[in-house]
């Protein structure tokens, strides 16, 4: 009788171990699948970041060429370049490009878009005169920094 109970206990425990092993395999496979999905998502994310950076660098090149060729106002080019380059850490840390930050600090006070349109003609004229003075101070440095930006 004792041997019969031992056999039943052994079979029961063996069944439990088997069921737990099957469950463990199931969970492990789920983990492997989840890990693969996570790796794929990470790869997609990295590729998207690279594409985004390439797009920003391309935009910066277009703006830099427009600044160099005097196809856009120096202030507008400076604002656009400053805003885009701060997205890319290697450009934001580049000492040769800090001039955009300096000029931006002086011109950011000027209203734009609707705020500028709501001003009187004399206010616009006075601000333009002040802005042109700032542009004259920074012109050569901004053009040189734009050339550096084309090489980045």
PDB file of C-alpha atoms in Angstrom:
ATOM      1  CA  UNK A   1       0.000   0.000   0.000  1.00  0.00           C
ATOM      2  CA  UNK A   2       2.820   2.367   0.805  1.00  0.00           C
ATOM      3  CA  UNK A   3       4.443   1.586  -2.502  1.00  0.00           C
ATOM      4  CA  UNK A   4       1.194   2.340  -4.311  1.00  0.00           C
ATOM      5  CA  UNK A   5       0.980   5.750  -2.613  1.00  0.00           C
ATOM      6  CA  UNK A   6       4.589   6.457  -3.492  1.00  0.00           C
ATOM      7  CA  UNK A   7       3.940   5.661  -7.129  1.00  0.00           C
ATOM      8  CA  UNK A   8       0.857   7.902  -7.149  1.00  0.00           C
ATOM      9  CA  UNK A   9       2.805  10.712  -5.475  1.00  0.00           C
ATOM     10  CA  UNK A  10       5.682  10.230  -7.927  1.00  0.00           C
ATOM     11  CA  UNK A  11       3.322  10.318 -10.918  1.00  0.00           C
ATOM     12  CA  UNK A  12       1.557  13.382  -9.540  1.00  0.00           C
ATOM     13  CA  UNK A  13       4.814  15.229  -8.937  1.00  0.00           C
ATOM     14  CA  UNK A  14       6.123  14.181 -12.331  1.00  0.00           C
ATOM     15  CA  UNK A  15       2.964  15.520 -13.943  1.00  0.00           C
ATOM     16  CA  UNK A  16       3.337  18.827 -12.091  1.00  0.00           C
ATOM     17  CA  UNK A  17       6.991  19.120 -13.167  1.00  0.00           C
ATOM     18  CA  UNK A  18       5.998  18.314 -16.756  1.00  0.00           C
ATOM     19  CA  UNK A  19       3.215  20.910 -16.795  1.00  0.00           C
ATOM     20  CA  UNK A  20       5.527  23.521 -15.254  1.00  0.00           C
ATOM     21  CA  UNK A  21       8.217  22.694 -17.825  1.00  0.00           C
ATOM     22  CA  UNK A  22       5.750  23.124 -20.680  1.00  0.00           C
ATOM     23  CA  UNK A  23       4.571  26.415 -19.176  1.00  0.00           C
ATOM     24  CA  UNK A  24       8.176  27.582 -18.745  1.00  0.00           C
ATOM     25  CA  UNK A  25       8.884  26.786 -22.411  1.00  0.00           C
ATOM     26  CA  UNK A  26       5.793  28.722 -23.412  1.00  0.00           C
ATOM     27  CA  UNK A  27       6.820  31.763 -21.341  1.00  0.00           C
ATOM     28  CA  UNK A  28      10.404  31.553 -22.608  1.00  0.00           C
ATOM     29  CA  UNK A  29       9.217  31.505 -26.234  1.00  0.00           C
ATOM     30  CA  UNK A  30       7.013  34.501 -25.543  1.00  0.00           C
ATOM     31  CA  UNK A  31      10.010  36.286 -24.055  1.00  0.00           C
ATOM     32  CA  UNK A  32      12.119  35.502 -27.127  1.00  0.00           C
ATOM     33  CA  UNK A  33       9.392  36.808 -29.419  1.00  0.00           C
ATOM     34  CA  UNK A  34       8.998  39.952 -27.315  1.00  0.00           C
ATOM     35  CA  UNK A  35      12.771  40.516 -27.318  1.00  0.00           C
ATOM     36  CA  UNK A  36      12.846  40.170 -31.108  1.00  0.00           C
ATOM     37  CA  UNK A  37       9.980  42.647 -31.471  1.00  0.00           C
ATOM     38  CA  UNK A  38      11.747  45.081 -29.135  1.00  0.00           C
ATOM     39  CA  UNK A  39      14.982  44.803 -31.114  1.00  0.00           C
ATOM     40  CA  UNK A  40      13.101  45.393 -34.373  1.00  0.00           C
ATOM     41  CA  UNK A  41      11.345  48.431 -32.907  1.00  0.00           C
ATOM     42  CA  UNK A  42      14.667  49.792 -31.621  1.00  0.00           C
ATOM     43  CA  UNK A  43      16.200  49.324 -35.062  1.00  0.00           C
ATOM     44  CA  UNK A  44      13.246  51.097 -36.696  1.00  0.00           C
ATOM     45  CA  UNK A  45      13.565  53.920 -34.169  1.00  0.00           C
ATOM     46  CA  UNK A  46      17.295  54.294 -34.846  1.00  0.00           C
ATOM     47  CA  UNK A  47      16.659  54.317 -38.601  1.00  0.00           C
ATOM     48  CA  UNK A  48      13.977  56.978 -38.156  1.00  0.00           C
ATOM     49  CA  UNK A  49      16.386  59.083 -36.100  1.00  0.00           C
ATOM     50  CA  UNK A  50      19.038  58.781 -38.798  1.00  0.00           C
ATOM     51  CA  UNK A  51      16.536  59.783 -41.505  1.00  0.00           C
ATOM     52  CA  UNK A  52      15.370  62.714 -39.397  1.00  0.00           C
ATOM     53  CA  UNK A  53      18.932  63.893 -38.838  1.00  0.00           C
ATOM     54  CA  UNK A  54      19.704  63.544 -42.550  1.00  0.00           C
ATOM     55  CA  UNK A  55      16.618  65.609 -43.359  1.00  0.00           C
ATOM     56  CA  UNK A  56      17.617  68.291 -40.855  1.00  0.00           C
ATOM     57  CA  UNK A  57      21.187  68.383 -42.193  1.00  0.00           C
ATOM     58  CA  UNK A  58      19.808  68.702 -45.715  1.00  0.00           C
ATOM     59  CA  UNK A  59      17.556  71.590 -44.622  1.00  0.00           C
ATOM     60  CA  UNK A  60      20.478  73.240 -42.866  1.00  0.00           C
ATOM     61  CA  UNK A  61      22.511  72.971 -46.076  1.00  0.00           C
ATOM     62  CA  UNK A  62      19.759  74.613 -48.098  1.00  0.00           C
ATOM     63  CA  UNK A  63      19.427  77.463 -45.607  1.00  0.00           C
ATOM     64  CA  UNK A  64      23.206  77.876 -45.311  1.00  0.00           C
ATOM     65  CA  UNK A  65      23.513  78.158 -49.111  1.00  0.00           C
ATOM     66  CA  UNK A  66      20.689  80.700 -49.151  1.00  0.00           C
ATOM     67  CA  UNK A  67      22.514  82.750 -46.489  1.00  0.00           C
ATOM     68  CA  UNK A  68      25.837  82.540 -48.351  1.00  0.00           C
ATOM     69  CA  UNK A  69      24.202  83.491 -51.667  1.00  0.00           C
ATOM     70  CA  UNK A  70      22.167  86.262 -49.981  1.00  0.00           C
ATOM     71  CA  UNK A  71      18.899  84.645 -51.050  1.00  0.00           C
ATOM     72  CA  UNK A  72      17.346  85.130 -47.609  1.00  0.00           C
ATOM     73  CA  UNK A  73      17.663  87.704 -44.858  1.00  0.00           C
ATOM     74  CA  UNK A  74      20.543  87.047 -42.537  1.00  0.00           C
ATOM     75  CA  UNK A  75      18.169  87.208 -39.564  1.00  0.00           C
ATOM     76  CA  UNK A  76      15.760  84.687 -41.033  1.00  0.00           C
ATOM     77  CA  UNK A  77      18.589  82.321 -41.934  1.00  0.00           C
ATOM     78  CA  UNK A  78      20.111  82.684 -38.476  1.00  0.00           C
ATOM     79  CA  UNK A  79      16.812  81.936 -36.737  1.00  0.00           C
ATOM     80  CA  UNK A  80      16.122  78.876 -38.881  1.00  0.00           C
ATOM     81  CA  UNK A  81      19.659  77.515 -38.588  1.00  0.00           C
ATOM     82  CA  UNK A  82      19.785  78.077 -34.823  1.00  0.00           C
ATOM     83  CA  UNK A  83      16.502  76.254 -34.284  1.00  0.00           C
ATOM     84  CA  UNK A  84      17.449  73.301 -36.494  1.00  0.00           C
ATOM     85  CA  UNK A  85      21.028  72.885 -35.308  1.00  0.00           C
ATOM     86  CA  UNK A  86      19.974  72.667 -31.667  1.00  0.00           C
ATOM     87  CA  UNK A  87      18.193  69.425 -32.521  1.00  0.00           C
ATOM     88  CA  UNK A  88      21.499  67.771 -33.482  1.00  0.00           C
ATOM     89  CA  UNK A  89      23.896  67.615 -30.505  1.00  0.00           C
ATOM     90  CA  UNK A  90      27.085  67.420 -32.582  1.00  0.00           C
ATOM     91  CA  UNK A  91      26.134  70.669 -34.328  1.00  0.00           C
ATOM     92  CA  UNK A  92      24.983  72.386 -31.165  1.00  0.00           C
ATOM     93  CA  UNK A  93      28.352  71.636 -29.545  1.00  0.00           C
ATOM     94  CA  UNK A  94      30.360  72.898 -32.536  1.00  0.00           C
ATOM     95  CA  UNK A  95      32.174  76.068 -31.415  1.00  0.00           C
ATOM     96  CA  UNK A  96      32.393  77.415 -34.962  1.00  0.00           C
ATOM     97  CA  UNK A  97      28.585  77.506 -35.117  1.00  0.00           C
ATOM     98  CA  UNK A  98      28.031  79.347 -31.812  1.00  0.00           C
ATOM     99  CA  UNK A  99      27.776  82.617 -33.736  1.00  0.00           C
ATOM    100  CA  UNK A 100      24.212  81.654 -34.706  1.00  0.00           C
ATOM    101  CA  UNK A 101      23.322  81.533 -30.998  1.00  0.00           C
ATOM    102  CA  UNK A 102      24.916  84.947 -30.393  1.00  0.00           C
ATOM    103  CA  UNK A 103      23.077  86.664 -33.216  1.00  0.00           C
ATOM    104  CA  UNK A 104      19.854  84.867 -32.338  1.00  0.00           C
ATOM    105  CA  UNK A 105      20.096  86.199 -28.775  1.00  0.00           C
ATOM    106  CA  UNK A 106      20.063  89.729 -30.188  1.00  0.00           C
ATOM    107  CA  UNK A 107      17.286  89.277 -32.750  1.00  0.00           C
ATOM    108  CA  UNK A 108      14.883  87.013 -30.879  1.00  0.00           C
ATOM    109  CA  UNK A 109      13.259  90.038 -29.245  1.00  0.00           C
ATOM    110  CA  UNK A 110      11.843  91.207 -32.562  1.00  0.00           C
ATOM    111  CA  UNK A 111       8.223  90.193 -33.135  1.00  0.00           C
ATOM    112  CA  UNK A 112       7.388  87.921 -36.045  1.00  0.00           C
ATOM    113  CA  UNK A 113       4.342  86.864 -38.037  1.00  0.00           C
ATOM    114  CA  UNK A 114       1.061  88.231 -36.635  1.00  0.00           C
ATOM    115  CA  UNK A 115       2.778  90.238 -33.899  1.00  0.00           C
ATOM    116  CA  UNK A 116       4.866  92.030 -36.534  1.00  0.00           C
ATOM    117  CA  UNK A 117       1.866  92.507 -38.824  1.00  0.00           C
ATOM    118  CA  UNK A 118      -0.069  94.182 -36.029  1.00  0.00           C
ATOM    119  CA  UNK A 119       2.625  96.865 -35.620  1.00  0.00           C
ATOM    120  CA  UNK A 120       2.536 100.277 -37.226  1.00  0.00           C
ATOM    121  CA  UNK A 121       4.736 101.015 -40.215  1.00  0.00           C
ATOM    122  CA  UNK A 122       7.011 103.247 -38.149  1.00  0.00           C
ATOM    123  CA  UNK A 123       7.523 100.520 -35.521  1.00  0.00           C
ATOM    124  CA  UNK A 124       8.392  98.038 -38.252  1.00  0.00           C
ATOM    125  CA  UNK A 125      10.775 100.519 -39.837  1.00  0.00           C
ATOM    126  CA  UNK A 126      12.565 101.216 -36.538  1.00  0.00           C
ATOM    127  CA  UNK A 127      12.892  97.504 -35.786  1.00  0.00           C
ATOM    128  CA  UNK A 128      14.158  96.814 -39.289  1.00  0.00           C
ATOM    129  CA  UNK A 129      16.817  99.504 -38.891  1.00  0.00           C
ATOM    130  CA  UNK A 130      17.934  97.929 -35.615  1.00  0.00           C
ATOM    131  CA  UNK A 131      17.865  94.454 -37.123  1.00  0.00           C
ATOM    132  CA  UNK A 132      19.919  95.598 -40.127  1.00  0.00           C
ATOM    133  CA  UNK A 133      22.548  97.013 -37.774  1.00  0.00           C
ATOM    134  CA  UNK A 134      22.763  93.661 -35.979  1.00  0.00           C
ATOM    135  CA  UNK A 135      22.993  91.858 -39.330  1.00  0.00           C
ATOM    136  CA  UNK A 136      25.860  94.138 -40.401  1.00  0.00           C
ATOM    137  CA  UNK A 137      27.782  93.296 -37.220  1.00  0.00           C
ATOM    138  CA  UNK A 138      27.405  89.539 -37.691  1.00  0.00           C
ATOM    139  CA  UNK A 139      27.290  89.235 -41.497  1.00  0.00           C
ATOM    140  CA  UNK A 140      30.819  87.950 -42.172  1.00  0.00           C
ATOM    141  CA  UNK A 141      30.794  85.607 -39.186  1.00  0.00           C
ATOM    142  CA  UNK A 142      27.376  84.175 -40.103  1.00  0.00           C
ATOM    143  CA  UNK A 143      28.431  83.636 -43.731  1.00  0.00           C
ATOM    144  CA  UNK A 144      31.636  81.901 -42.592  1.00  0.00           C
ATOM    145  CA  UNK A 145      29.712  79.765 -40.107  1.00  0.00           C
ATOM    146  CA  UNK A 146      27.263  78.875 -42.890  1.00  0.00           C
ATOM    147  CA  UNK A 147      30.205  77.637 -44.973  1.00  0.00           C
ATOM    148  CA  UNK A 148      31.371  75.550 -42.003  1.00  0.00           C
ATOM    149  CA  UNK A 149      27.846  74.186 -41.672  1.00  0.00           C
ATOM    150  CA  UNK A 150      27.961  72.946 -45.271  1.00  0.00           C
ATOM    151  CA  UNK A 151      30.992  70.815 -44.342  1.00  0.00           C
ATOM    152  CA  UNK A 152      29.359  69.245 -41.265  1.00  0.00           C
TER     153      UNK A 152
END
